[in-house]
């Protein structure tokens, strides 16, 4: 029986247990048991390599000493604890010991065990059913077998799909073709000891891709120190208990002996000013959760112009400002909504294009993340610029390259049975070039095109500047009039002369009457400049080299219809603002 079938049969056993309610609890139950078995098998390897190895687990609670079936005198394998006693042992001895008696400060391994079990639960109530699960794990899964380890990604995909069916769509399984391609293009260097982080690491797909990428750089000349260094270069943070447990197990299976740098905490819940230079890394590869919202209060200490509760936006703010070193490289999965979004998304894109060099956007087709979502997604590749502290605004992005990833021949979409494959990225890898020469070897083709962002920005700034300048001048005039009014009000302090006070009040009212239209004109002028400037941050740029395809897909037609309605409304608002500005100016002129 293969690994995936074994996992399914275990879940079928758990369905017979009255204590386990739904797929989410079944998976939670399975993962802590899977962790203890994997950890025990890794301990066997560590004991073979080091006779002085000491386990962080109390001896009584190691998998081998309570769960593993032992051979009797006749060679027949039997459980160590009877089914009638097993649940009492797990609830009253095993879990209290692993939750409360592990000192996380004792060693990194102790910390791992403590984090794994702090939110874990035993849901099973039937000892015989739990024994049946243990027997399946014992007979069918041997993680000393590297083929079994390699196939674990398929199991995770099945687990996450089951979670989705249980009503928890918060976790996306990123296809291994995507994780491998992004790790390959970011290219963390082992010889330079470059650190890699995924601040929303889920079950660890990007981190295992980075580990594989590091290991591919090893050779017969590599030292033992090179091999050990990989463990220290990998960093992950995961908010949810179940994916964190899966990630920790995944790290063990991928040779990370002490995955203590996989933290169980909410990245977005860490205070803005709690991040320090020591937290910055050389490379970030991530697929932050998008479409979700954090609880009230989370992110409340972010800078006011970056304050939002939308998760992907919060992660982008952190990556740009807090997590990535200068000259650090990042690859991030983001939905189309980020590319064309306005408001806080526009502010974030300006921050990204100013503080970083956004050099490449890979536009993925629909279905890459099926069945979790049909939303179209993009891979953004950027490098953090070196900040110039001279009081002026420097944009590190001059040219943005786009590459539209096509479906393979004969495909109209991806699916679980027809996922995206790594070999599909070979053309883009050959086209990619090198950043050292600013990707000078890239050429436009039917899938690739470039946008001269620097020229677009300079032209927009030049066109918007007169309107912004006018807005500033009008606001200054209004402020001067308000200052005169304040001076006049102060001149009345202490006087009881009624005629004098009446005269001053009339002058103040006259000044204030002049302020309101000036402020109105200033707002209109500012809005006119903004309408010229901010559209440059719309990165939802279609492929100019591809023919317009006729579509009868109702979702696409509805999307086009909504976009057209938005453009009509925007044009109407522009006309109204222009008319209001012209009329306000006319009326002010008449009053003068």
Coordinates of C-alpha atoms in Angstrom, one line a residue:
X1 CA 0.0 0.0 0.0
X2 CA 1.4 3.4 -0.9
X3 CA 1.8 6.3 1.6
X4 CA -1.3 8.2 0.3
X5 CA -3.5 5.1 0.6
X6 CA -2.2 4.4 4.0
X7 CA -3.1 7.8 5.2
X8 CA -6.6 7.4 3.8
X9 CA -7.0 4.1 5.5
X10 CA -5.9 5.6 8.8
X11 CA -8.5 8.4 8.4
X12 CA -11.1 5.7 7.7
X13 CA -10.2 4.0 11.0
X14 CA -10.6 7.3 12.8
X15 CA -14.1 7.9 11.3
X16 CA -15.2 4.9 13.5
X17 CA -14.0 6.7 16.6
X18 CA -16.7 8.7 18.5
X19 CA -14.2 11.3 19.7
X20 CA -13.0 12.5 16.4
X21 CA -15.4 14.9 14.7
X22 CA -14.6 15.9 11.1
X23 CA -11.6 15.9 8.9
X24 CA -9.8 18.8 10.7
X25 CA -9.7 16.7 14.0
X26 CA -8.7 13.6 12.1
X27 CA -5.8 15.4 10.5
X28 CA -4.8 16.9 13.8
X29 CA -4.9 13.5 15.4
X30 CA -2.9 11.9 12.6
X31 CA -0.2 14.6 12.5
X32 CA 0.9 14.5 16.1
X33 CA 1.1 10.7 15.9
X34 CA 3.0 10.9 12.6
X35 CA 5.4 13.4 14.2
X36 CA 6.3 11.1 17.1
X37 CA 6.9 8.2 14.7
X38 CA 9.0 10.3 12.3
X39 CA 11.0 11.8 15.3
X40 CA 11.6 8.3 16.7
X41 CA 13.0 7.0 13.4
X42 CA 15.2 10.1 13.0
X43 CA 16.4 9.5 16.6
X44 CA 17.5 6.0 15.5
X45 CA 19.7 7.6 12.8
X46 CA 21.1 10.2 15.2
X47 CA 21.9 7.4 17.8
X48 CA 23.8 5.5 15.0
X49 CA 25.8 8.6 14.2
X50 CA 26.5 9.6 17.8
X51 CA 26.7 7.2 20.7
X52 CA 26.3 10.0 23.2
X53 CA 23.0 11.3 21.7
X54 CA 20.4 12.1 24.4
X55 CA 16.7 12.4 23.5
X56 CA 14.7 15.5 24.6
X57 CA 11.8 13.2 25.3
X58 CA 11.2 11.4 28.6
X59 CA 12.2 7.8 28.0
X60 CA 8.8 6.5 28.8
X61 CA 7.2 8.6 26.1
X62 CA 9.3 7.9 23.1
X63 CA 7.3 6.2 20.3
X64 CA 9.4 3.0 20.6
X65 CA 8.6 2.7 24.3
X66 CA 4.8 2.9 24.2
X67 CA 3.5 2.8 20.6
X68 CA 5.8 0.6 18.5
X69 CA 4.7 -3.0 18.3
X70 CA 7.2 -5.4 19.9
X71 CA 7.9 -9.0 19.1
X72 CA 7.1 -11.6 21.8
X73 CA 9.0 -14.8 22.4
X74 CA 7.4 -16.4 19.4
X75 CA 8.3 -13.5 17.2
X76 CA 4.7 -12.2 16.9
X77 CA 4.4 -8.4 17.1
X78 CA 2.1 -7.2 19.8
X79 CA 1.2 -3.7 21.3
X80 CA 3.1 -2.6 24.4
X81 CA -0.1 -1.1 26.0
X82 CA -3.5 -2.8 25.8
X83 CA -6.2 -1.1 24.0
X84 CA -8.3 -0.8 27.2
X85 CA -5.4 1.2 28.8
X86 CA -4.2 3.2 25.9
X87 CA -6.5 6.3 25.9
X88 CA -5.9 6.8 29.7
X89 CA -2.1 6.6 29.1
X90 CA -2.2 9.1 26.2
X91 CA -4.5 11.6 28.0
X92 CA -3.2 11.3 31.6
X93 CA 0.5 10.6 31.0
X94 CA 1.8 11.3 27.5
X95 CA 0.1 14.6 26.8
X96 CA 0.7 16.2 30.2
X97 CA 4.4 15.2 29.9
X98 CA 4.9 16.6 26.4
X99 CA 2.8 19.7 27.1
X100 CA 4.0 20.6 30.6
X101 CA 7.2 18.8 31.5
X102 CA 9.4 19.8 28.5
X103 CA 11.7 22.7 29.3
X104 CA 12.0 24.7 26.1
X105 CA 15.0 26.5 27.3
X106 CA 17.0 23.3 27.8
X107 CA 17.9 22.9 24.1
X108 CA 16.6 23.7 20.6
X109 CA 15.3 20.2 20.4
X110 CA 13.3 20.7 23.6
X111 CA 11.9 23.9 22.1
X112 CA 10.7 22.0 19.0
X113 CA 8.9 19.4 21.1
X114 CA 7.3 22.0 23.3
X115 CA 6.0 24.1 20.3
X116 CA 4.7 21.0 18.5
X117 CA 2.6 19.8 21.4
X118 CA 1.5 23.1 23.1
X119 CA -1.7 23.2 21.0
X120 CA -2.0 19.5 20.0
X121 CA -4.9 17.4 21.2
X122 CA -5.8 13.7 21.4
X123 CA -9.4 13.4 20.1
X124 CA -9.6 9.6 20.0
X125 CA -11.7 7.8 22.7
X126 CA -11.3 4.2 21.5
X127 CA -8.1 2.4 22.5
X128 CA -8.6 -0.4 20.0
X129 CA -9.1 2.1 17.2
X130 CA -6.0 4.0 18.2
X131 CA -4.1 0.7 18.2
X132 CA -5.3 0.1 14.7
X133 CA -3.9 3.5 13.6
X134 CA -0.6 2.7 15.3
X135 CA -0.4 -0.7 13.6
X136 CA -1.0 1.0 10.2
X137 CA 1.8 3.5 10.9
X138 CA 4.1 0.8 12.0
X139 CA 3.5 -1.6 9.1
X140 CA 3.0 0.7 6.2
X141 CA 5.3 3.7 6.8
X142 CA 9.0 3.5 7.0
X143 CA 10.6 7.0 6.8
X144 CA 14.1 5.5 6.6
X145 CA 13.0 4.9 3.0
X146 CA 13.9 8.1 1.1
X147 CA 11.3 7.4 -1.5
X148 CA 8.7 7.5 1.2
X149 CA 10.1 10.8 2.4
X150 CA 10.0 12.2 -1.1
X151 CA 6.3 11.3 -1.6
X152 CA 5.2 13.2 1.5
X153 CA 4.4 16.3 -0.5
X154 CA 1.6 14.3 -2.2
X155 CA 0.2 13.3 1.2
X156 CA 0.2 16.9 2.3
X157 CA -1.7 17.9 -0.8
X158 CA -4.3 15.3 0.1
X159 CA -4.4 16.5 3.7
X160 CA -4.9 20.1 2.8
X161 CA -7.6 19.2 0.3
X162 CA -9.3 17.3 3.1
X163 CA -9.0 20.4 5.3
X164 CA -10.6 22.5 2.6
X165 CA -13.5 20.0 2.5
X166 CA -13.8 20.4 6.3
X167 CA -14.5 24.1 5.8
X168 CA -11.0 25.4 6.4
X169 CA -9.8 27.1 3.2
X170 CA -7.1 29.1 4.9
X171 CA -4.2 26.9 3.7
X172 CA -3.1 26.7 0.1
X173 CA -0.9 23.9 -1.1
X174 CA 1.6 25.5 -3.4
X175 CA 2.5 23.1 -6.2
X176 CA 6.0 21.8 -6.0
X177 CA 6.7 23.1 -9.5
X178 CA 6.1 26.7 -8.2
X179 CA 8.1 26.3 -5.1
X180 CA 11.1 24.7 -7.0
X181 CA 11.0 27.4 -9.7
X182 CA 10.8 30.3 -7.3
X183 CA 13.7 28.9 -5.2
X184 CA 15.7 28.3 -8.3
X185 CA 15.2 31.9 -9.5
X186 CA 15.9 33.5 -6.2
X187 CA 19.0 31.3 -6.0
X188 CA 20.0 31.4 -2.3
X189 CA 23.8 30.7 -2.2
X190 CA 25.2 28.2 0.3
X191 CA 28.8 29.4 -0.2
X192 CA 27.7 32.9 0.9
X193 CA 25.6 31.5 3.7
X194 CA 22.5 33.3 2.6
X195 CA 19.5 33.0 4.9
X196 CA 16.1 32.1 3.6
X197 CA 12.8 32.9 5.2
X198 CA 9.1 32.1 4.6
X199 CA 7.1 34.2 7.0
X200 CA 3.9 32.2 6.3
X201 CA 5.5 28.8 5.8
X202 CA 2.5 26.6 6.1
X203 CA 3.6 23.0 5.7
X204 CA 7.1 24.0 4.5
X205 CA 6.9 23.7 0.7
X206 CA 9.1 26.7 0.0
X207 CA 11.5 25.8 2.7
X208 CA 12.0 22.2 1.5
X209 CA 12.5 23.7 -2.0
X210 CA 15.2 25.9 -0.6
X211 CA 16.8 23.0 1.3
X212 CA 16.9 21.0 -2.0
X213 CA 18.4 24.0 -3.8
X214 CA 21.1 24.3 -1.1
X215 CA 21.9 20.6 -1.3
X216 CA 22.2 20.8 -5.1
X217 CA 25.2 23.2 -4.5
X218 CA 27.0 20.5 -2.5
X219 CA 29.8 18.6 -4.1
X220 CA 32.4 16.0 -3.2
X221 CA 34.6 19.0 -2.1
X222 CA 32.0 20.4 0.3
X223 CA 32.9 20.3 3.9
X224 CA 30.8 18.8 6.8
X225 CA 30.4 22.5 7.9
X226 CA 28.7 23.2 4.5
X227 CA 26.2 20.4 5.1
X228 CA 25.5 21.5 8.7
X229 CA 25.1 25.2 7.6
X230 CA 21.9 24.5 5.7
X231 CA 20.0 23.9 8.9
X232 CA 20.9 27.3 10.3
X233 CA 20.0 29.1 7.0
X234 CA 16.3 28.0 6.9
X235 CA 13.7 30.1 8.8
X236 CA 10.0 29.8 8.9
X237 CA 7.0 31.2 10.9
X238 CA 3.6 29.6 10.9
X239 CA 0.5 30.8 12.8
X240 CA -1.7 27.7 12.8
X241 CA -0.9 24.6 14.8
X242 CA -1.6 21.9 12.3
X243 CA 0.5 23.3 9.4
X244 CA 3.3 24.1 11.9
X245 CA 3.3 20.5 13.1
X246 CA 3.3 19.3 9.4
X247 CA 6.1 21.7 8.6
X248 CA 8.2 20.6 11.6
X249 CA 7.7 16.9 10.5
X250 CA 8.6 17.9 7.0
X251 CA 11.8 19.5 8.1
X252 CA 12.8 16.3 10.0
X253 CA 12.1 14.3 6.9
X254 CA 14.3 16.6 4.9
X255 CA 17.3 16.2 7.1
X256 CA 16.9 19.2 9.3
X257 CA 17.7 17.6 12.6
X258 CA 16.6 20.4 14.9
X259 CA 13.9 22.5 13.2
X260 CA 13.8 25.0 16.0
X261 CA 13.9 27.9 13.5
X262 CA 10.3 26.9 12.4
X263 CA 8.4 29.1 14.8
X264 CA 4.8 28.6 15.9
X265 CA 3.6 32.2 16.1
X266 CA 1.6 34.8 14.1
X267 CA 4.1 36.8 12.0
X268 CA 1.5 39.6 11.6
X269 CA 0.9 39.7 15.4
X270 CA 4.6 40.7 16.1
X271 CA 4.8 44.5 16.8
X272 CA 6.1 46.6 14.0
X273 CA 8.9 47.9 16.2
X274 CA 9.7 44.5 17.6
X275 CA 11.4 43.6 14.3
X276 CA 15.1 44.4 14.3
X277 CA 18.0 44.3 11.9
X278 CA 18.8 40.9 13.3
X279 CA 15.6 39.6 11.9
X280 CA 16.4 40.6 8.3
X281 CA 17.3 37.8 5.8
X282 CA 19.0 37.5 2.4
X283 CA 16.1 35.7 0.6
X284 CA 12.3 35.5 1.1
X285 CA 10.2 33.0 -0.8
X286 CA 6.6 32.9 0.2
X287 CA 2.9 32.5 -0.7
X288 CA 1.3 34.7 1.9
X289 CA -2.4 34.0 2.7
X290 CA -4.5 36.4 0.6
X291 CA -8.2 37.3 0.9
X292 CA -8.2 36.9 4.7
X293 CA -8.3 39.5 7.4
X294 CA -6.6 39.7 10.7
X295 CA -8.4 40.3 14.0
X296 CA -8.9 43.8 15.3
X297 CA -5.8 45.2 16.9
X298 CA -3.3 43.1 14.8
X299 CA -1.2 45.6 12.8
X300 CA -2.5 48.6 14.7
X301 CA 1.0 49.8 15.2
X302 CA 1.9 49.7 11.5
X303 CA 2.7 53.1 10.0
X304 CA -0.6 54.9 9.3
X305 CA -0.2 54.8 5.5
X306 CA 0.4 51.1 5.6
X307 CA -2.3 50.2 8.1
X308 CA -4.6 47.4 6.9
X309 CA -6.1 44.1 8.1
X310 CA -5.8 42.3 4.7
X311 CA -3.2 39.6 5.3
X312 CA -1.3 39.6 2.0
X313 CA -1.0 43.4 2.1
X314 CA 0.4 43.2 5.7
X315 CA 2.9 40.6 4.7
X316 CA 4.1 42.8 1.8
X317 CA 4.6 45.8 4.1
X318 CA 6.7 43.6 6.4
X319 CA 8.7 42.0 3.7
X320 CA 9.7 45.4 2.1
X321 CA 10.3 47.3 5.3
X322 CA 11.3 44.8 8.0
X323 CA 12.3 41.4 6.7
X324 CA 14.5 41.8 3.6
X325 CA 18.1 43.0 3.8
X326 CA 19.4 45.6 1.4
X327 CA 20.3 43.7 -1.8
X328 CA 18.2 40.9 -0.5
X329 CA 16.0 39.0 -3.0
X330 CA 12.4 38.0 -2.8
X331 CA 9.8 36.0 -4.7
X332 CA 6.2 36.3 -3.6
X333 CA 2.9 34.8 -4.9
X334 CA 0.2 37.4 -5.1
X335 CA -3.3 37.5 -6.7
X336 CA -4.3 39.8 -9.6
X337 CA -6.1 42.0 -7.1
X338 CA -2.8 43.2 -5.7
X339 CA -1.7 44.3 -9.2
X340 CA -4.7 46.4 -10.0
X341 CA -5.8 47.4 -6.5
X342 CA -5.9 51.0 -5.3
X343 CA -5.9 52.6 -1.9
X344 CA -3.6 50.7 0.5
X345 CA -2.5 48.4 -2.4
X346 CA -1.5 51.5 -4.5
X347 CA 0.6 52.8 -1.5
X348 CA 2.2 49.3 -1.1
X349 CA 3.1 49.1 -4.8
X350 CA 4.6 52.6 -4.7
X351 CA 6.7 51.4 -1.7
X352 CA 7.7 48.3 -3.5
X353 CA 8.7 50.1 -6.7
X354 CA 10.5 52.8 -4.8
X355 CA 12.4 50.7 -2.2
X356 CA 12.9 47.7 -4.3
X357 CA 13.8 46.8 -7.9
X358 CA 10.7 44.9 -9.1
X359 CA 12.3 43.3 -12.1
X360 CA 10.0 40.4 -13.1
X361 CA 6.3 39.5 -12.8
X362 CA 5.3 36.0 -14.0
X363 CA 1.6 36.0 -14.8
X364 CA 0.2 32.5 -14.1
X365 CA -3.1 31.3 -15.8
X366 CA -6.2 30.2 -13.9
X367 CA -6.2 26.9 -12.2
X368 CA -2.7 26.7 -10.8
X369 CA -4.0 26.6 -7.3
X370 CA -7.1 24.4 -8.1
X371 CA -9.0 23.2 -6.2
X372 CA -8.3 25.7 -3.5
X373 CA -9.0 28.8 -5.6
X374 CA -9.6 29.8 -9.2
X375 CA -8.1 33.3 -8.7
X376 CA -5.4 34.2 -11.1
X377 CA -2.0 34.6 -9.4
X378 CA 1.4 36.1 -10.2
X379 CA 5.0 35.5 -9.1
X380 CA 6.7 38.8 -8.2
X381 CA 10.5 38.8 -8.1
X382 CA 12.3 41.8 -6.6
X383 CA 15.5 42.9 -4.9
X384 CA 15.7 45.4 -2.0
X385 CA 17.5 48.6 -2.9
X386 CA 20.2 50.3 -0.9
X387 CA 18.5 53.3 0.8
X388 CA 19.9 56.7 0.0
X389 CA 19.3 59.1 2.9
X390 CA 19.6 62.5 1.1
X391 CA 16.0 63.7 1.7
X392 CA 14.9 62.9 -1.9
X393 CA 12.7 60.2 -3.3
X394 CA 14.6 57.5 -5.2
X395 CA 12.8 54.8 -7.2
X396 CA 14.9 51.6 -7.6
X397 CA 12.5 50.2 -10.3
X398 CA 13.1 51.4 -13.8
X399 CA 12.0 48.5 -16.0
X400 CA 9.5 45.8 -15.2
X401 CA 9.6 42.6 -17.2
X402 CA 6.4 40.5 -17.6
X403 CA 6.2 36.9 -18.7
X404 CA 2.9 35.3 -19.4
X405 CA 3.1 31.6 -18.5
X406 CA 1.0 29.6 -21.1
X407 CA -0.9 26.4 -20.6
X408 CA 0.8 23.4 -22.1
X409 CA -0.4 22.3 -25.5
X410 CA -3.9 20.7 -25.2
X411 CA -4.6 22.2 -21.7
X412 CA -7.5 24.6 -21.1
X413 CA -6.9 24.6 -17.3
X414 CA -4.9 22.9 -14.5
X415 CA -6.5 20.5 -12.1
X416 CA -5.5 18.1 -9.3
X417 CA -4.9 15.4 -11.9
X418 CA -3.2 17.8 -14.3
X419 CA -1.1 20.1 -12.2
X420 CA 1.5 22.6 -13.3
X421 CA 4.9 20.9 -13.9
X422 CA 8.4 22.2 -13.4
X423 CA 9.5 21.4 -17.0
X424 CA 6.9 24.0 -18.1
X425 CA 9.2 26.7 -16.7
X426 CA 12.2 25.7 -18.8
X427 CA 11.5 28.4 -21.5
X428 CA 11.3 31.1 -18.8
X429 CA 14.5 29.8 -17.1
X430 CA 16.3 30.0 -20.5
X431 CA 14.9 33.5 -21.1
X432 CA 15.7 34.8 -17.6
X433 CA 19.3 36.1 -17.9
X434 CA 21.2 37.6 -14.9
X435 CA 20.5 40.5 -12.7
X436 CA 24.2 41.6 -12.6
X437 CA 23.9 43.1 -16.1
X438 CA 20.3 44.2 -15.4
X439 CA 18.9 41.3 -17.5
X440 CA 20.4 42.8 -20.7
X441 CA 20.0 39.5 -22.5
X442 CA 16.2 39.4 -22.2
X443 CA 14.2 39.9 -25.4
X444 CA 10.5 40.4 -25.9
X445 CA 8.6 37.6 -27.5
X446 CA 5.0 36.3 -27.7
X447 CA 5.1 35.7 -23.9
X448 CA 7.5 38.3 -22.6
X449 CA 7.3 42.1 -22.7
X450 CA 8.7 45.0 -20.7
X451 CA 7.3 48.2 -19.3
X452 CA 9.5 51.4 -19.0
X453 CA 8.3 52.3 -15.6
X454 CA 10.8 55.1 -15.2
X455 CA 9.5 57.0 -18.2
X456 CA 5.9 56.4 -17.2
X457 CA 6.7 57.8 -13.7
X458 CA 8.6 60.8 -14.9
X459 CA 5.9 61.7 -17.4
X460 CA 3.1 61.3 -14.9
X461 CA 5.0 63.3 -12.3
X462 CA 5.6 66.1 -14.8
X463 CA 1.9 66.2 -15.8
X464 CA 0.7 66.0 -12.2
X465 CA 3.1 68.5 -10.7
X466 CA 1.3 71.7 -11.9
X467 CA -1.9 70.5 -10.3
X468 CA -0.2 69.5 -7.0
X469 CA 1.7 72.8 -7.1
X470 CA -1.6 74.7 -7.5
X471 CA -3.1 72.7 -4.7
X472 CA -0.2 73.7 -2.4
X473 CA -0.5 77.3 -3.4
X474 CA -4.2 77.4 -2.8
X475 CA -3.8 75.7 0.6
X476 CA -1.1 78.2 1.5
X477 CA -3.5 81.0 0.6
X478 CA -6.2 79.5 2.7
X479 CA -3.8 78.9 5.6
X480 CA -2.7 82.6 5.4
X481 CA -6.4 83.8 5.5
X482 CA -7.0 81.4 8.4
X483 CA -3.9 82.9 10.1
X484 CA -5.3 86.5 9.6
X485 CA -8.6 85.4 11.1
X486 CA -6.9 83.9 14.1
X487 CA -4.9 87.1 14.6
X488 CA -8.1 89.1 14.5
X489 CA -9.8 86.8 17.0
X490 CA -6.8 87.3 19.4
X491 CA -7.1 91.0 19.0
X492 CA -10.5 90.9 20.7
X493 CA -9.2 89.2 23.8
X494 CA -9.9 91.4 26.8
X495 CA -12.0 94.1 25.1
X496 CA -15.6 94.7 25.9
X497 CA -16.2 97.2 23.1
X498 CA -19.3 95.8 21.4
X499 CA -19.0 97.8 18.1
X500 CA -15.3 96.8 17.8
X501 CA -16.1 93.2 18.5
X502 CA -18.9 93.2 15.9
X503 CA -16.5 94.8 13.3
X504 CA -13.8 92.1 13.9
X505 CA -16.4 89.3 13.8
X506 CA -17.5 90.5 10.4
X507 CA -13.9 90.6 9.1
X508 CA -13.3 87.1 10.4
X509 CA -16.5 85.8 8.8
X510 CA -15.4 87.5 5.5
X511 CA -12.0 85.8 5.6
X512 CA -13.5 82.4 6.4
X513 CA -15.9 82.7 3.5
X514 CA -12.9 83.1 1.2
X515 CA -11.1 80.0 2.8
X516 CA -13.8 77.4 1.8
X517 CA -13.7 77.8 -2.0
X518 CA -9.8 77.9 -1.8
X519 CA -9.8 74.6 0.1
X520 CA -12.3 73.2 -2.4
X521 CA -10.2 74.2 -5.4
X522 CA -7.1 72.8 -3.7
X523 CA -8.8 69.4 -3.2
X524 CA -9.9 69.4 -6.8
X525 CA -6.4 70.3 -8.0
X526 CA -4.8 67.6 -5.8
X527 CA -7.4 65.0 -7.0
X528 CA -6.6 66.0 -10.7
X529 CA -2.9 65.5 -10.1
X530 CA -3.5 62.2 -8.3
X531 CA -5.7 60.9 -11.1
X532 CA -2.8 61.5 -13.5
X533 CA -0.1 60.0 -11.2
X534 CA -1.5 57.0 -9.3
X535 CA -2.6 54.9 -12.3
X536 CA 1.1 54.3 -13.0
X537 CA 1.0 51.8 -10.1
X538 CA -1.6 49.6 -11.8
X539 CA 0.6 46.6 -12.6
X540 CA -2.3 44.6 -14.2
X541 CA -0.7 45.0 -17.6
X542 CA -1.9 42.7 -20.4
X543 CA 0.4 41.0 -22.9
X544 CA 0.7 43.5 -25.9
X545 CA 2.2 40.7 -28.0
X546 CA -0.7 38.3 -27.7
X547 CA -3.8 38.4 -29.9
X548 CA -7.1 39.2 -28.2
X549 CA -8.8 36.0 -27.6
X550 CA -12.5 35.7 -27.9
X551 CA -14.0 34.1 -24.8
X552 CA -17.4 32.8 -23.8
X553 CA -16.3 32.0 -20.2
X554 CA -19.0 33.7 -18.0
X555 CA -16.5 34.5 -15.3
X556 CA -14.2 36.3 -17.7
X557 CA -17.1 38.1 -19.4
X558 CA -18.5 39.3 -16.0
X559 CA -15.0 40.4 -15.0
X560 CA -14.7 42.5 -18.3
X561 CA -18.2 43.9 -17.7
X562 CA -17.3 45.0 -14.2
X563 CA -14.1 46.5 -15.4
X564 CA -16.0 48.4 -18.1
X565 CA -18.5 49.7 -15.6
X566 CA -15.6 50.9 -13.4
X567 CA -14.0 52.7 -16.2
X568 CA -17.3 54.5 -17.1
X569 CA -17.8 55.5 -13.5
X570 CA -14.2 56.8 -13.3
X571 CA -14.7 58.8 -16.4
X572 CA -17.9 60.3 -15.1
X573 CA -16.2 61.2 -11.8
X574 CA -13.3 62.9 -13.7
X575 CA -15.8 65.0 -15.7
X576 CA -17.6 66.0 -12.5
X577 CA -14.4 67.0 -10.8
X578 CA -13.2 69.0 -13.8
X579 CA -16.5 70.7 -14.1
X580 CA -16.6 71.5 -10.3
X581 CA -13.1 72.9 -10.4
X582 CA -13.9 75.1 -13.4
X583 CA -17.1 76.4 -11.9
X584 CA -15.6 77.0 -8.5
X585 CA -12.8 79.0 -10.1
X586 CA -15.4 81.0 -12.0
X587 CA -17.4 81.8 -8.9
X588 CA -14.3 82.8 -6.9
X589 CA -13.4 85.2 -9.8
X590 CA -16.9 86.8 -9.8
X591 CA -16.8 87.3 -6.0
X592 CA -13.4 88.9 -6.3

